Amino acid sequence: MISTCELPQLIQTQLVGKKVDLVAVVDQLLGMAHAAGELRCQLASDEAIRFEFRGEEPVDIPVDLAKGKLRAMCARLGWLCHESGQTDISLYGDEGTFRRNLPSDETANGSSFSWRLKFMNTPGEQYFIITVQ
């Protein structure tokens, strides 16, 4: 799991440009959310996404096509709720929960963790809030 101070590098290497690894980015964000207790994410501008971890100052990171990539992250998180059995979740915005193993976390010993998700994923509004349960 990477630390929140490594967030700009993660975003710049895996979310910027045409070669995007959305699954890896969301998995790493879940690890950071687990460490912080909560992660809030929204558009900062047309070309930046704002990440805010509980107890830390918000960080705006430049991202090309920020709105589309934030919407893709919202859809991925909604899909995680769907995979966890909440089949009625709307990928355009909803609230839900999901369970997931943390990526490459040796201390978790294969344990899955539970997150609460609140998100909006429409052309006019995009954000997500992940809280550890």
PDB file of C-alpha atoms in Angstrom, residues 2-122:
ATOM      1  CA  ILE A   2       1.329   3.446  -0.812  1.00  0.00           C
ATOM      2  CA  SER A   3       1.035   6.450   1.495  1.00  0.00           C
ATOM      3  CA  THR A   4      -1.036   9.552   0.855  1.00  0.00           C
ATOM      4  CA  CYS A   5       2.134  11.576   0.229  1.00  0.00           C
ATOM      5  CA  GLU A   6       2.696   9.399  -2.852  1.00  0.00           C
ATOM      6  CA  LEU A   7      -0.765  10.239  -4.242  1.00  0.00           C
ATOM      7  CA  PRO A   8       0.414  12.806  -6.832  1.00  0.00           C
ATOM      8  CA  GLN A   9       2.895  10.306  -8.291  1.00  0.00           C
ATOM      9  CA  LEU A  10       0.226   7.561  -8.403  1.00  0.00           C
ATOM     10  CA  ILE A  11      -2.210   9.835 -10.223  1.00  0.00           C
ATOM     11  CA  GLN A  12       0.420  11.188 -12.623  1.00  0.00           C
ATOM     12  CA  THR A  13       1.654   7.708 -13.572  1.00  0.00           C
ATOM     13  CA  GLN A  14      -1.610   5.746 -13.679  1.00  0.00           C
ATOM     14  CA  LEU A  15      -4.425   8.227 -14.348  1.00  0.00           C
ATOM     15  CA  VAL A  16      -2.934  10.800 -16.734  1.00  0.00           C
ATOM     16  CA  GLY A  17      -2.768  10.365 -20.477  1.00  0.00           C
ATOM     17  CA  LYS A  18      -4.246   7.621 -22.628  1.00  0.00           C
ATOM     18  CA  LYS A  19      -2.762   4.674 -20.744  1.00  0.00           C
ATOM     19  CA  VAL A  20      -4.980   4.677 -17.653  1.00  0.00           C
ATOM     20  CA  ASP A  21      -5.022   1.897 -15.055  1.00  0.00           C
ATOM     21  CA  LEU A  22      -8.291   2.760 -13.351  1.00  0.00           C
ATOM     22  CA  VAL A  23      -8.570  -0.497 -11.399  1.00  0.00           C
ATOM     23  CA  ALA A  24      -5.083  -0.051  -9.896  1.00  0.00           C
ATOM     24  CA  VAL A  25      -5.767   3.593  -9.017  1.00  0.00           C
ATOM     25  CA  VAL A  26      -9.033   2.750  -7.243  1.00  0.00           C
ATOM     26  CA  ASP A  27      -7.382  -0.149  -5.397  1.00  0.00           C
ATOM     27  CA  GLN A  28      -4.581   2.128  -4.188  1.00  0.00           C
ATOM     28  CA  LEU A  29      -7.099   4.806  -3.169  1.00  0.00           C
ATOM     29  CA  LEU A  30      -8.925   2.180  -1.103  1.00  0.00           C
ATOM     30  CA  GLY A  31      -5.679   1.412   0.709  1.00  0.00           C
ATOM     31  CA  MET A  32      -5.176   5.096   1.445  1.00  0.00           C
ATOM     32  CA  ALA A  33      -8.796   5.486   2.544  1.00  0.00           C
ATOM     33  CA  HIS A  34      -8.326   2.536   4.896  1.00  0.00           C
ATOM     34  CA  ALA A  35      -5.278   4.201   6.473  1.00  0.00           C
ATOM     35  CA  ALA A  36      -6.976   7.609   6.796  1.00  0.00           C
ATOM     36  CA  GLY A  37     -10.508   6.418   7.616  1.00  0.00           C
ATOM     37  CA  GLU A  38     -12.127   8.487   4.865  1.00  0.00           C
ATOM     38  CA  LEU A  39     -11.452   9.800   1.373  1.00  0.00           C
ATOM     39  CA  ARG A  40     -13.419  12.521  -0.413  1.00  0.00           C
ATOM     40  CA  CYS A  41     -12.870  13.176  -4.098  1.00  0.00           C
ATOM     41  CA  GLN A  42     -14.362  15.794  -6.420  1.00  0.00           C
ATOM     42  CA  LEU A  43     -13.464  18.030  -9.334  1.00  0.00           C
ATOM     43  CA  ALA A  44     -11.233  20.958  -8.423  1.00  0.00           C
ATOM     44  CA  SER A  45     -11.415  22.364 -11.974  1.00  0.00           C
ATOM     45  CA  ASP A  46     -11.786  21.155 -15.556  1.00  0.00           C
ATOM     46  CA  GLU A  47      -8.204  19.878 -15.400  1.00  0.00           C
ATOM     47  CA  ALA A  48      -7.728  18.813 -11.752  1.00  0.00           C
ATOM     48  CA  ILE A  49      -9.192  16.409  -9.214  1.00  0.00           C
ATOM     49  CA  ARG A  50      -9.300  17.228  -5.482  1.00  0.00           C
ATOM     50  CA  PHE A  51      -8.496  14.428  -3.021  1.00  0.00           C
ATOM     51  CA  GLU A  52      -9.146  14.947   0.674  1.00  0.00           C
ATOM     52  CA  PHE A  53      -8.223  12.407   3.344  1.00  0.00           C
ATOM     53  CA  ARG A  54      -9.606  12.714   6.864  1.00  0.00           C
ATOM     54  CA  GLY A  55      -7.371  14.950   8.935  1.00  0.00           C
ATOM     55  CA  GLU A  56      -5.326  16.231   5.985  1.00  0.00           C
ATOM     56  CA  GLU A  57      -5.486  19.277   3.733  1.00  0.00           C
ATOM     57  CA  PRO A  58      -7.112  18.762   0.312  1.00  0.00           C
ATOM     58  CA  VAL A  59      -4.743  18.069  -2.579  1.00  0.00           C
ATOM     59  CA  ASP A  60      -5.568  19.200  -6.118  1.00  0.00           C
ATOM     60  CA  ILE A  61      -3.819  17.082  -8.743  1.00  0.00           C
ATOM     61  CA  PRO A  62      -3.759  18.021 -12.438  1.00  0.00           C
ATOM     62  CA  VAL A  63      -5.452  15.358 -14.576  1.00  0.00           C
ATOM     63  CA  ASP A  64      -6.292  15.587 -18.247  1.00  0.00           C
ATOM     64  CA  LEU A  65      -9.983  14.944 -18.904  1.00  0.00           C
ATOM     65  CA  ALA A  66     -10.530  15.203 -15.139  1.00  0.00           C
ATOM     66  CA  LYS A  67     -14.313  15.000 -15.269  1.00  0.00           C
ATOM     67  CA  GLY A  68     -14.379  11.834 -17.369  1.00  0.00           C
ATOM     68  CA  LYS A  69     -11.733  10.132 -15.267  1.00  0.00           C
ATOM     69  CA  LEU A  70     -13.495  11.063 -12.020  1.00  0.00           C
ATOM     70  CA  ARG A  71     -16.735   9.675 -13.475  1.00  0.00           C
ATOM     71  CA  ALA A  72     -14.923   6.459 -14.390  1.00  0.00           C
ATOM     72  CA  MET A  73     -13.644   6.131 -10.801  1.00  0.00           C
ATOM     73  CA  CYS A  74     -17.191   6.682  -9.506  1.00  0.00           C
ATOM     74  CA  ALA A  75     -18.497   3.969 -11.831  1.00  0.00           C
ATOM     75  CA  ARG A  76     -15.739   1.572 -10.716  1.00  0.00           C
ATOM     76  CA  LEU A  77     -16.631   2.147  -7.054  1.00  0.00           C
ATOM     77  CA  GLY A  78     -20.323   1.638  -7.797  1.00  0.00           C
ATOM     78  CA  TRP A  79     -19.433  -1.603  -9.576  1.00  0.00           C
ATOM     79  CA  LEU A  80     -17.581  -2.779  -6.453  1.00  0.00           C
ATOM     80  CA  CYS A  81     -20.857  -2.361  -4.533  1.00  0.00           C
ATOM     81  CA  HIS A  82     -22.627  -4.345  -7.254  1.00  0.00           C
ATOM     82  CA  GLU A  83     -20.001  -7.118  -7.054  1.00  0.00           C
ATOM     83  CA  SER A  84     -20.490  -7.238  -3.282  1.00  0.00           C
ATOM     84  CA  GLY A  85     -24.158  -8.095  -3.754  1.00  0.00           C
ATOM     85  CA  GLN A  86     -25.848  -4.696  -3.954  1.00  0.00           C
ATOM     86  CA  THR A  87     -27.258  -5.310  -7.425  1.00  0.00           C
ATOM     87  CA  ASP A  88     -29.743  -2.426  -7.310  1.00  0.00           C
ATOM     88  CA  ILE A  89     -27.092   0.305  -7.063  1.00  0.00           C
ATOM     89  CA  SER A  90     -27.254   3.052  -9.690  1.00  0.00           C
ATOM     90  CA  LEU A  91     -23.931   3.834 -11.336  1.00  0.00           C
ATOM     91  CA  TYR A  92     -25.144   7.446 -11.746  1.00  0.00           C
ATOM     92  CA  GLY A  93     -25.074   8.054  -8.009  1.00  0.00           C
ATOM     93  CA  ASP A  94     -26.112   6.178  -4.914  1.00  0.00           C
ATOM     94  CA  GLU A  95     -24.969   4.946  -1.532  1.00  0.00           C
ATOM     95  CA  GLY A  96     -23.768   1.480  -0.749  1.00  0.00           C
ATOM     96  CA  THR A  97     -21.215  -0.758   0.870  1.00  0.00           C
ATOM     97  CA  PHE A  98     -18.650  -3.172  -0.438  1.00  0.00           C
ATOM     98  CA  ARG A  99     -15.976  -5.525   0.829  1.00  0.00           C
ATOM     99  CA  ARG A 100     -12.542  -5.782  -0.720  1.00  0.00           C
ATOM    100  CA  ASN A 101      -9.038  -6.953   0.119  1.00  0.00           C
ATOM    101  CA  LEU A 102      -6.437  -4.239   0.355  1.00  0.00           C
ATOM    102  CA  PRO A 103      -3.875  -4.351  -2.461  1.00  0.00           C
ATOM    103  CA  SER A 104      -0.574  -5.993  -1.505  1.00  0.00           C
ATOM    104  CA  ASP A 105      -1.055  -5.491   2.239  1.00  0.00           C
ATOM    105  CA  GLU A 106       0.928  -8.144   4.068  1.00  0.00           C
ATOM    106  CA  THR A 107      -0.521  -7.100   7.442  1.00  0.00           C
ATOM    107  CA  ALA A 108      -4.089  -7.852   6.341  1.00  0.00           C
ATOM    108  CA  ASN A 109      -3.370 -11.597   5.951  1.00  0.00           C
ATOM    109  CA  GLY A 110      -5.928 -11.865   3.168  1.00  0.00           C
ATOM    110  CA  SER A 111      -8.692 -10.191   5.209  1.00  0.00           C
ATOM    111  CA  SER A 112     -11.298  -8.189   3.383  1.00  0.00           C
ATOM    112  CA  PHE A 113     -12.391  -4.807   4.661  1.00  0.00           C
ATOM    113  CA  SER A 114     -15.721  -3.048   4.430  1.00  0.00           C
ATOM    114  CA  TRP A 115     -16.230   0.429   2.984  1.00  0.00           C
ATOM    115  CA  ARG A 116     -19.238   2.717   2.800  1.00  0.00           C
ATOM    116  CA  LEU A 117     -19.594   4.606  -0.477  1.00  0.00           C
ATOM    117  CA  LYS A 118     -21.599   7.715  -1.297  1.00  0.00           C
ATOM    118  CA  PHE A 119     -21.216   9.072  -4.811  1.00  0.00           C
ATOM    119  CA  MET A 120     -22.743  11.170  -7.566  1.00  0.00           C
ATOM    120  CA  ASN A 121     -21.874  10.398 -11.178  1.00  0.00           C
ATOM    121  CA  THR A 122     -23.887  12.585 -13.531  1.00  0.00           C
TER     122      THR A 122
END
